[in-house]
mmCIF file of C-alpha atoms in Angstrom:
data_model
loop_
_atom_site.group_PDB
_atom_site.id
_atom_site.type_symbol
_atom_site.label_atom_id
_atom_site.label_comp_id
_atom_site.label_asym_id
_atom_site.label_seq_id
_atom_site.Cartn_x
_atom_site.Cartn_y
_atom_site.Cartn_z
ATOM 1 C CA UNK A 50 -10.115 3.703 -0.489
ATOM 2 C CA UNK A 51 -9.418 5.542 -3.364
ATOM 3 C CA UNK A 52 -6.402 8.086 -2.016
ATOM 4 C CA UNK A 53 -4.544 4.683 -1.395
ATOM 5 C CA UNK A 54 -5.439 3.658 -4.687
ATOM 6 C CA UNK A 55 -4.121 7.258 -5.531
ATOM 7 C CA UNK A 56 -1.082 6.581 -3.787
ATOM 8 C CA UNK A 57 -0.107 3.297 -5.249
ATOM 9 C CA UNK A 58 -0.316 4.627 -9.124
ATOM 10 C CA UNK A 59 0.744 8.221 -8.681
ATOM 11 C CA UNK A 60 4.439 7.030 -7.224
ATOM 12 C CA UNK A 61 4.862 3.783 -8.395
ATOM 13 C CA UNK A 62 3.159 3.757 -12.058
ATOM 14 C CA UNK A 63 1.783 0.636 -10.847
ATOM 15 C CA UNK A 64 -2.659 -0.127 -11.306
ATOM 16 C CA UNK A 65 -3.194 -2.021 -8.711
ATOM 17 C CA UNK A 66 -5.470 -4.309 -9.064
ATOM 18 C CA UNK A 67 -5.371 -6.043 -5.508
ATOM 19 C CA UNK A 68 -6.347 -2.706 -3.897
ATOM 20 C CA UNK A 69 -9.963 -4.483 -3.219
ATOM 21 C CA UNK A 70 -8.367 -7.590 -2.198
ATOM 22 C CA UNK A 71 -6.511 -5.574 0.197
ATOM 23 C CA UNK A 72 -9.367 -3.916 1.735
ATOM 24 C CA UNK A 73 -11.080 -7.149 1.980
ATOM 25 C CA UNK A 74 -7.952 -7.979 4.418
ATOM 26 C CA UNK A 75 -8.405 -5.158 6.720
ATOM 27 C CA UNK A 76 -12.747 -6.143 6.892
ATOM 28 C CA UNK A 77 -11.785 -9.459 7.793
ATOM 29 C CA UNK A 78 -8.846 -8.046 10.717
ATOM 30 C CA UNK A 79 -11.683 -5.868 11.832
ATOM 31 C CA UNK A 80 -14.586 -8.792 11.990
ATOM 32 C CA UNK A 81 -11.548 -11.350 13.610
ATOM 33 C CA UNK A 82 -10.898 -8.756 16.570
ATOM 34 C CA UNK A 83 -14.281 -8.013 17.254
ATOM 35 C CA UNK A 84 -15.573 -11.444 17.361
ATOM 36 C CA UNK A 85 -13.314 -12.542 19.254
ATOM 37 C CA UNK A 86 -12.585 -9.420 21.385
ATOM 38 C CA UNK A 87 -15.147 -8.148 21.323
ATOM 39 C CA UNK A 88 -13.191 -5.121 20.843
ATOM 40 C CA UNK A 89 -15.285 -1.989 18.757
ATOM 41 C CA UNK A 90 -14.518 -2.134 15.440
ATOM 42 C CA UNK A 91 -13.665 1.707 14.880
ATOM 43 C CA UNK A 92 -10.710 1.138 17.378
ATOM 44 C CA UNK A 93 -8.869 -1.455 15.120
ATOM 45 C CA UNK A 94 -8.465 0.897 12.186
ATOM 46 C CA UNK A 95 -4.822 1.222 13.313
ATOM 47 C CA UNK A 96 -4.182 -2.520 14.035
ATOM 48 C CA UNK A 97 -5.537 -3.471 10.186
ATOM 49 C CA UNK A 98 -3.649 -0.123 8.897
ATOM 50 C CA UNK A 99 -0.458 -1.336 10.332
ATOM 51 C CA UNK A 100 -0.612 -4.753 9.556
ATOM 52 C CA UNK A 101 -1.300 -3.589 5.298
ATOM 53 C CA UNK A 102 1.345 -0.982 5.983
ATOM 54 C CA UNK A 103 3.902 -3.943 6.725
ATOM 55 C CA UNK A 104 2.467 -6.235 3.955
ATOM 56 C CA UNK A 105 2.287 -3.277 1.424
ATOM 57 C CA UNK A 106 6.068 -2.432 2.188
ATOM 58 C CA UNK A 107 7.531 -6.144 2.036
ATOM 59 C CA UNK A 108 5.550 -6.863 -1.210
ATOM 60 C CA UNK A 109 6.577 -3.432 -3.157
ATOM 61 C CA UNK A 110 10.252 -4.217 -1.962
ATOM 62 C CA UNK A 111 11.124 -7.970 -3.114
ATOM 63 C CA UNK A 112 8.003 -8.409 -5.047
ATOM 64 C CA UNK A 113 6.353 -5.429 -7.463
ATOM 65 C CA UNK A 114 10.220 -3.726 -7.478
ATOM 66 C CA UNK A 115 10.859 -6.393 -9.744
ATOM 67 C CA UNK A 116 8.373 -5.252 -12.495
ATOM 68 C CA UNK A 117 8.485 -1.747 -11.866
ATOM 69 C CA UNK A 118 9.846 -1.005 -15.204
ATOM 70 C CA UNK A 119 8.524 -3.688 -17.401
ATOM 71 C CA UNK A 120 5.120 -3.247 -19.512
ATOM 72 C CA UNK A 121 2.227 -2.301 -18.158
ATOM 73 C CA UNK A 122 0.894 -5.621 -18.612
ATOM 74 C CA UNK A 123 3.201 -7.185 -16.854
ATOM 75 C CA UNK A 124 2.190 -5.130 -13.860
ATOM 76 C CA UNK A 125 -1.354 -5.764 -14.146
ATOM 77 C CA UNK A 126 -0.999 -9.741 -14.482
ATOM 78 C CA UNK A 127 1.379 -10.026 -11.420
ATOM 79 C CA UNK A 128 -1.105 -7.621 -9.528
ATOM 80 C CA UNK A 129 -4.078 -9.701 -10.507
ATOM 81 C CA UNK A 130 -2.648 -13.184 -9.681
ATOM 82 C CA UNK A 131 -1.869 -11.182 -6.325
ATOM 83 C CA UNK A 132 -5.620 -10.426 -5.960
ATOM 84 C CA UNK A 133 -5.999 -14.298 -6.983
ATOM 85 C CA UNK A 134 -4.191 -15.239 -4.171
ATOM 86 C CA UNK A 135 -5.399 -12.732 -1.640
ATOM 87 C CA UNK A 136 -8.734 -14.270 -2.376
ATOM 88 C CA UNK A 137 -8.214 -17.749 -2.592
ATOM 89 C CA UNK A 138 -6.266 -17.293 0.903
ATOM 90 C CA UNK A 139 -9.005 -15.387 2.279
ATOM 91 C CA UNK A 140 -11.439 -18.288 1.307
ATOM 92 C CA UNK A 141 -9.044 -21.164 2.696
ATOM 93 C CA UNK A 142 -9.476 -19.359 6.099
ATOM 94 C CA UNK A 143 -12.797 -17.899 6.269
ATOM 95 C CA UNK A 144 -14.568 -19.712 3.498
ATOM 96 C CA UNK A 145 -16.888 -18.244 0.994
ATOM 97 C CA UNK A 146 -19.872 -17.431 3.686
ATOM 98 C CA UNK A 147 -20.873 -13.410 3.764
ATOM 99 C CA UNK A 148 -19.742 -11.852 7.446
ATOM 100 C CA UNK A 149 -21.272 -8.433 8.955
ATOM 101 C CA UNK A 150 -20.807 -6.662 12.274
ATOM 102 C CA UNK A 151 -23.590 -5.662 14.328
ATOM 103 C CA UNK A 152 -23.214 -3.272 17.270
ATOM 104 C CA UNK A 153 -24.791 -2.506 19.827
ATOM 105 C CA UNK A 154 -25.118 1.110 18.545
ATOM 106 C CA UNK A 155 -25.511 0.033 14.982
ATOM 107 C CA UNK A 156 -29.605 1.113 15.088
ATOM 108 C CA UNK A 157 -28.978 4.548 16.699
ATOM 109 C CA UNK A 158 -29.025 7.568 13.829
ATOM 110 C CA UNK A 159 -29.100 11.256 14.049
ATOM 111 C CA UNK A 160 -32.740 12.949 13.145
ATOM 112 C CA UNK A 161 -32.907 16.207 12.245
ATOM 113 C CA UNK A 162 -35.864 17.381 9.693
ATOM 114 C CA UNK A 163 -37.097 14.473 8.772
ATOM 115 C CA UNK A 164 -33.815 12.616 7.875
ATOM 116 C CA UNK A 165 -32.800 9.903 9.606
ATOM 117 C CA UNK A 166 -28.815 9.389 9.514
ATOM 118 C CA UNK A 167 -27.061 6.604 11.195
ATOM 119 C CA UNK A 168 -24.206 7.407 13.576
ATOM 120 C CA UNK A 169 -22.286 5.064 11.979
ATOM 121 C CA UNK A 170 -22.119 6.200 8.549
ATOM 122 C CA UNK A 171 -21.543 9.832 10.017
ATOM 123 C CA UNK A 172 -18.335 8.181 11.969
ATOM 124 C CA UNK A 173 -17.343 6.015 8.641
ATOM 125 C CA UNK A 174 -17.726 9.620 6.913
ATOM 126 C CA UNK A 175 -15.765 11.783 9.043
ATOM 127 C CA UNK A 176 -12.718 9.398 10.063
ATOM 128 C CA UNK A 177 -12.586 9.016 5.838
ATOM 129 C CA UNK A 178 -11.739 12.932 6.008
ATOM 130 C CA UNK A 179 -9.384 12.592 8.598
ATOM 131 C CA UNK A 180 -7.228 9.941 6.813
ATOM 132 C CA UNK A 181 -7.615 12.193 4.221
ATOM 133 C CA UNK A 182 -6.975 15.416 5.788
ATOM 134 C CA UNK A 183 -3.389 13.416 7.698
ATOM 135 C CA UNK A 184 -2.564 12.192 4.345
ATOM 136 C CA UNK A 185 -2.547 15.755 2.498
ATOM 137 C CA UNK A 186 -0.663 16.999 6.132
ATOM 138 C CA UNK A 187 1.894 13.954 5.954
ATOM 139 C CA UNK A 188 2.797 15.182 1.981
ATOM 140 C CA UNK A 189 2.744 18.558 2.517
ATOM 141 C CA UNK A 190 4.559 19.391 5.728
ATOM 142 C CA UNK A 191 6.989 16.551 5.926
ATOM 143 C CA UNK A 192 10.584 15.573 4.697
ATOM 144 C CA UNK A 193 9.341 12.174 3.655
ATOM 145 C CA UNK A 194 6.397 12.716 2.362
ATOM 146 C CA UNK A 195 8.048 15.444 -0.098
ATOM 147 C CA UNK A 196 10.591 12.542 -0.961
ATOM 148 C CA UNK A 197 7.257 11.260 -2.018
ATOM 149 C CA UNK A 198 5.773 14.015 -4.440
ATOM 150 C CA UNK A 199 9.508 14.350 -5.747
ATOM 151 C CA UNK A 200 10.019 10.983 -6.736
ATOM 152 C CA UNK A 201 6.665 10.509 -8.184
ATOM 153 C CA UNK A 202 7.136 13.431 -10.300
ATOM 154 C CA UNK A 203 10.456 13.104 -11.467
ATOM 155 C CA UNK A 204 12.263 9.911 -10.001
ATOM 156 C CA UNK A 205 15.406 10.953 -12.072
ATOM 157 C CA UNK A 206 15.405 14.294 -10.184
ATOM 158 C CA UNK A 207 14.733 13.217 -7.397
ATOM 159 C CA UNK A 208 17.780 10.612 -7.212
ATOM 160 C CA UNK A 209 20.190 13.434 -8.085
ATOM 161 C CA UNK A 210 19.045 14.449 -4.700
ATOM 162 C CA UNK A 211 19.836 11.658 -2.577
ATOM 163 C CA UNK A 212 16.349 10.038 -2.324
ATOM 164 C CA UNK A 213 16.425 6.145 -2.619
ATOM 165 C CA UNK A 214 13.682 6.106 -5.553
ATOM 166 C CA UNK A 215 13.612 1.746 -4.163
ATOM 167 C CA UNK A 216 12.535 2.608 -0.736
ATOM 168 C CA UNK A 217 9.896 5.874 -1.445
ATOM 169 C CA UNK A 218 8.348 3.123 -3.754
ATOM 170 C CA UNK A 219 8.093 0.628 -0.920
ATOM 171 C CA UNK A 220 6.866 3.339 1.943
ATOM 172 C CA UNK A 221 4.287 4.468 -1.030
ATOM 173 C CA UNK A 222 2.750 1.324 -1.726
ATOM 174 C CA UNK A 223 2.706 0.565 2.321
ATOM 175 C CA UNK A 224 1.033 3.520 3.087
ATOM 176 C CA UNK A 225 -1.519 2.734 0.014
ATOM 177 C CA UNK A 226 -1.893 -0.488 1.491
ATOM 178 C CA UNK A 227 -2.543 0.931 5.061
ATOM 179 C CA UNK A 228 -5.297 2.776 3.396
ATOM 180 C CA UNK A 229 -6.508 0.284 1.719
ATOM 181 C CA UNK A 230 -6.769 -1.983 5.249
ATOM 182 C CA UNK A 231 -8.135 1.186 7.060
ATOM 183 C CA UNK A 232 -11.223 1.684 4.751
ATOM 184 C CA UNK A 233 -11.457 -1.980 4.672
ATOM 185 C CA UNK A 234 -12.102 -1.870 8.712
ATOM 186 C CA UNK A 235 -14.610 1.071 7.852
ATOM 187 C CA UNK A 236 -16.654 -0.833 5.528
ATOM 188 C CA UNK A 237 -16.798 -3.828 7.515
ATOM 189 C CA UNK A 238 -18.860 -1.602 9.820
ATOM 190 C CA UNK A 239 -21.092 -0.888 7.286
ATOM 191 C CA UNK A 240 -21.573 -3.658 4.610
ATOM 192 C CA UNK A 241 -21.388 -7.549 4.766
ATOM 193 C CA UNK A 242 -18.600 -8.265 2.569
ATOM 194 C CA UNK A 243 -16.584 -11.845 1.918
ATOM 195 C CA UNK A 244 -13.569 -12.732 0.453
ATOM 196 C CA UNK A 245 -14.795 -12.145 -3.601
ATOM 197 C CA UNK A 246 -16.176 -8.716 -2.437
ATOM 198 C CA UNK A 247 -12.958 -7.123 -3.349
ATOM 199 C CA UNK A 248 -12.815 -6.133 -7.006
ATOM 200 C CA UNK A 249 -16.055 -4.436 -7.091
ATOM 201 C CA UNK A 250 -13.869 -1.879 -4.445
ATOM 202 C CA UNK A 251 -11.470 -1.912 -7.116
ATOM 203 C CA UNK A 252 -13.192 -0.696 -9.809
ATOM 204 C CA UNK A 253 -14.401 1.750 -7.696
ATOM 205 C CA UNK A 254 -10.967 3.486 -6.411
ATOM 206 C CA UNK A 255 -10.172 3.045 -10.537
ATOM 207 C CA UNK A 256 -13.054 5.213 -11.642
ATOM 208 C CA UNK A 257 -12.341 7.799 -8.827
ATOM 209 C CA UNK A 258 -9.011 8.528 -9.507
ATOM 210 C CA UNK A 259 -9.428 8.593 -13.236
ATOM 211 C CA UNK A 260 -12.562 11.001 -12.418
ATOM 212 C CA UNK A 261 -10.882 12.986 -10.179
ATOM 213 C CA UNK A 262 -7.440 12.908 -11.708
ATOM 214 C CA UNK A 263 -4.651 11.379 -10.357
ATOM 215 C CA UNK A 264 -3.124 12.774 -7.211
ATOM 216 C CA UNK A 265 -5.716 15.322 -6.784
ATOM 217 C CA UNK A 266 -6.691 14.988 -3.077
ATOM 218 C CA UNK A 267 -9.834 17.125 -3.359
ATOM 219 C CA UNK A 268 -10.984 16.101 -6.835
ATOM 220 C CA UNK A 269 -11.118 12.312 -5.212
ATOM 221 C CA UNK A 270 -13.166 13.291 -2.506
ATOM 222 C CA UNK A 271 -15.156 15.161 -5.358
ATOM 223 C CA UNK A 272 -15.431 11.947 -7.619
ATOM 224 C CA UNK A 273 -15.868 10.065 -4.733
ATOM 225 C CA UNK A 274 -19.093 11.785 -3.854
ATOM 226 C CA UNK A 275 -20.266 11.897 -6.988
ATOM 227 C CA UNK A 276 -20.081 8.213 -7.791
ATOM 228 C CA UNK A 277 -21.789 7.553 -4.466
ATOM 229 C CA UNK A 278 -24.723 9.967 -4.989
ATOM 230 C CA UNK A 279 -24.804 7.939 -8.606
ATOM 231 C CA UNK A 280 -24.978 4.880 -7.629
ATOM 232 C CA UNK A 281 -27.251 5.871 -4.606
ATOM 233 C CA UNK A 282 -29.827 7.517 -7.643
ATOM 234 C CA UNK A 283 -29.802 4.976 -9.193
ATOM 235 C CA UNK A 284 -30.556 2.520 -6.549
ATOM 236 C CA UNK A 285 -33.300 5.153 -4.929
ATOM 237 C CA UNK A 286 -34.710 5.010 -8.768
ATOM 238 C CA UNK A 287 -35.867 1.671 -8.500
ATOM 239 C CA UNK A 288 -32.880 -0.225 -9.970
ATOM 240 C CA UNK A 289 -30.599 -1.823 -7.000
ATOM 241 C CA UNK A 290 -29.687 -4.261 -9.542
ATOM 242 C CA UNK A 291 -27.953 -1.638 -11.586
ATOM 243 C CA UNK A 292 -25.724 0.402 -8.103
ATOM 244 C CA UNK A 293 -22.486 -1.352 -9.294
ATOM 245 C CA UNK A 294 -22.948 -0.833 -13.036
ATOM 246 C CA UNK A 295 -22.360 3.316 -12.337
ATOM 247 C CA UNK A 296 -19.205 2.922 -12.203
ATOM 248 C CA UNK A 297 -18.644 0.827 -15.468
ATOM 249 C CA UNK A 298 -20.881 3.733 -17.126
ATOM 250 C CA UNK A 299 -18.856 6.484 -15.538
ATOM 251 C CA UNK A 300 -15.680 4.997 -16.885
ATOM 252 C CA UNK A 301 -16.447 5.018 -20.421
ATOM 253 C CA UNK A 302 -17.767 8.525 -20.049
ATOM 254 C CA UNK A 303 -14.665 9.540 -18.452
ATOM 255 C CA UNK A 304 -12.203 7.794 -20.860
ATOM 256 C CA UNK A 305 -14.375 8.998 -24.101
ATOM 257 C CA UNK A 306 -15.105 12.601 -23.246
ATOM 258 C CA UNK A 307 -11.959 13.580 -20.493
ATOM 259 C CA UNK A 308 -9.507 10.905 -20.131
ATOM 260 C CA UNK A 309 -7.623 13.488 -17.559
ATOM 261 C CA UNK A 310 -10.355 13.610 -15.247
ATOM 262 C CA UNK A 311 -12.292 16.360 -14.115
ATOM 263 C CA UNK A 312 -9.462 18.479 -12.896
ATOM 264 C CA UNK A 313 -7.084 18.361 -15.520
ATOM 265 C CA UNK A 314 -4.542 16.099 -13.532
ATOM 266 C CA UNK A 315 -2.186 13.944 -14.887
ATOM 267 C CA UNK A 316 -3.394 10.214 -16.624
ATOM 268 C CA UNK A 317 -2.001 6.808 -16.694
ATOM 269 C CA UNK A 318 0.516 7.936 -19.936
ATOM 270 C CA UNK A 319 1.907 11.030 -17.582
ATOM 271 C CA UNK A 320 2.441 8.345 -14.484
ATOM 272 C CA UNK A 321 3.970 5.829 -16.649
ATOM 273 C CA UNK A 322 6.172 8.401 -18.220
ATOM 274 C CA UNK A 323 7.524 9.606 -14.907
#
């Protein structure tokens, strides 16, 4: 969730706040095919990551290009009316009532020691690392995705060399979006979610990425543990009510005392530079 989150801001300057919405999209893909399929959920990650991937591209190209270089706010009232009308969509077709998947093998869990882990969560976790660990290859050891790293650090630069600064944007913001739809699927095999669960994802990805600095693969997976082990704390402590207001604390601790994250990476005023 939060690498495409990552993604999105790091080459396009652009805070995104439809990411959730997004996700919400790829939950819903997931809980259509299986209900009607009966197809397993884990085997429509790439259906819902295409699908975003397609969406992502389109919108960045004739949409967000538009506003790429006007004010921030700008960006983040187009990107919220976006979310708007992602949600208000999602409600028109599915309504407001909360969905959930149940397996077959959603009971079964791993017990070793006294712990009991589901299967699931173990298969959420480690297909999360893989589209991690195929996002860092796809950067590093490709011709596009170094386009990628060169035009979000210097778009000028990278221009001088040929690279269409338009069309890195709109592969960027697809791929975020694919990522977005592909941890949407994931959490639809864990949570009950419905179309107004999205901006609670959002502010999420937001607190990661600031946490773990921005386009530092391993310092989101960091942060991203971190906040989860938080909010799980905090939950385990007694106050459930309180799992979602983590995040809101860990912002203002992250803005007040290290407003480039824990690794030192680049903030919003670096990305908006660039």
């Amino acid at each position: 969730m939060a690498m495409g989150f990552s993604v999105v801001w790091g080459v396009t300057g652009l805070i995104n706040l439809a990411h959730g919405a997004l996700m919400v999209v790829g939950a819903y893909i997931t809980w259509a095919l299986y209900s009607r399929t009966g197809i397993d959920p884990f085997m429509t990650l790439p259906v819902s990551a295409a699908a975003l991937f397609a969406f992502g591209a389109v919108l960045q190209r004739f949409v967000l290009e538009r506003v790429i270089r006007a004010s921030l706010f700008m960006t983040l009232v187009l990107t919220f009316g976006l979310n708007m009308l992602l949600v208000n969509i999602l409600l028109e077709l599915f309504s407001a009532d909360v969905r959930a998947i149940t397996m077959p093998y959603s009971s079964l869990a791993l017990e070793f020691a006294g712990l009991r882990v589901p299967w699931t969560r173990l298969a959420v976790f480690t297909l999360a690392l893989l589209l991690t660990l195929l996002l860092h290859l796809f950067m590093s050891h490709t011709r596009t995705g170094n386009a990628i790293r060169a035009t979000a650090q210097n778009p000028r630069a990278a221009a001088t060399l040929g690279i269409d600064a338009r069309t890195i944007r709109a592969l960027s913001f697809g791929i975020g979006a694919a990522l977005a739809g592909a941890a949407g699927s994931l959490m639809a095999v864990l949570f009950s979610f419905s179309p107004l669960a999205g901006d609670s994802f959002t502010m999420k990805a937001f607190v990661i990425v600031l946490l773990g600095g921005l386009g530092n693969m391993a310092g989101a997976i960091t942060a991203a543990v971190v906040l989860g082990v938080a909010e799980n704390l905090v939950s385990g402590l007694g106050a459930p009510g309180m799992r979602d207001a983590v995040s809101f604390f860990l912002l203002l601790a992250i803005l007040v005392l290290r407003p480039r994250g824990l690794f030192g990476a680049r903030h919003l005023v670096d990305a908006r530079a660039h």
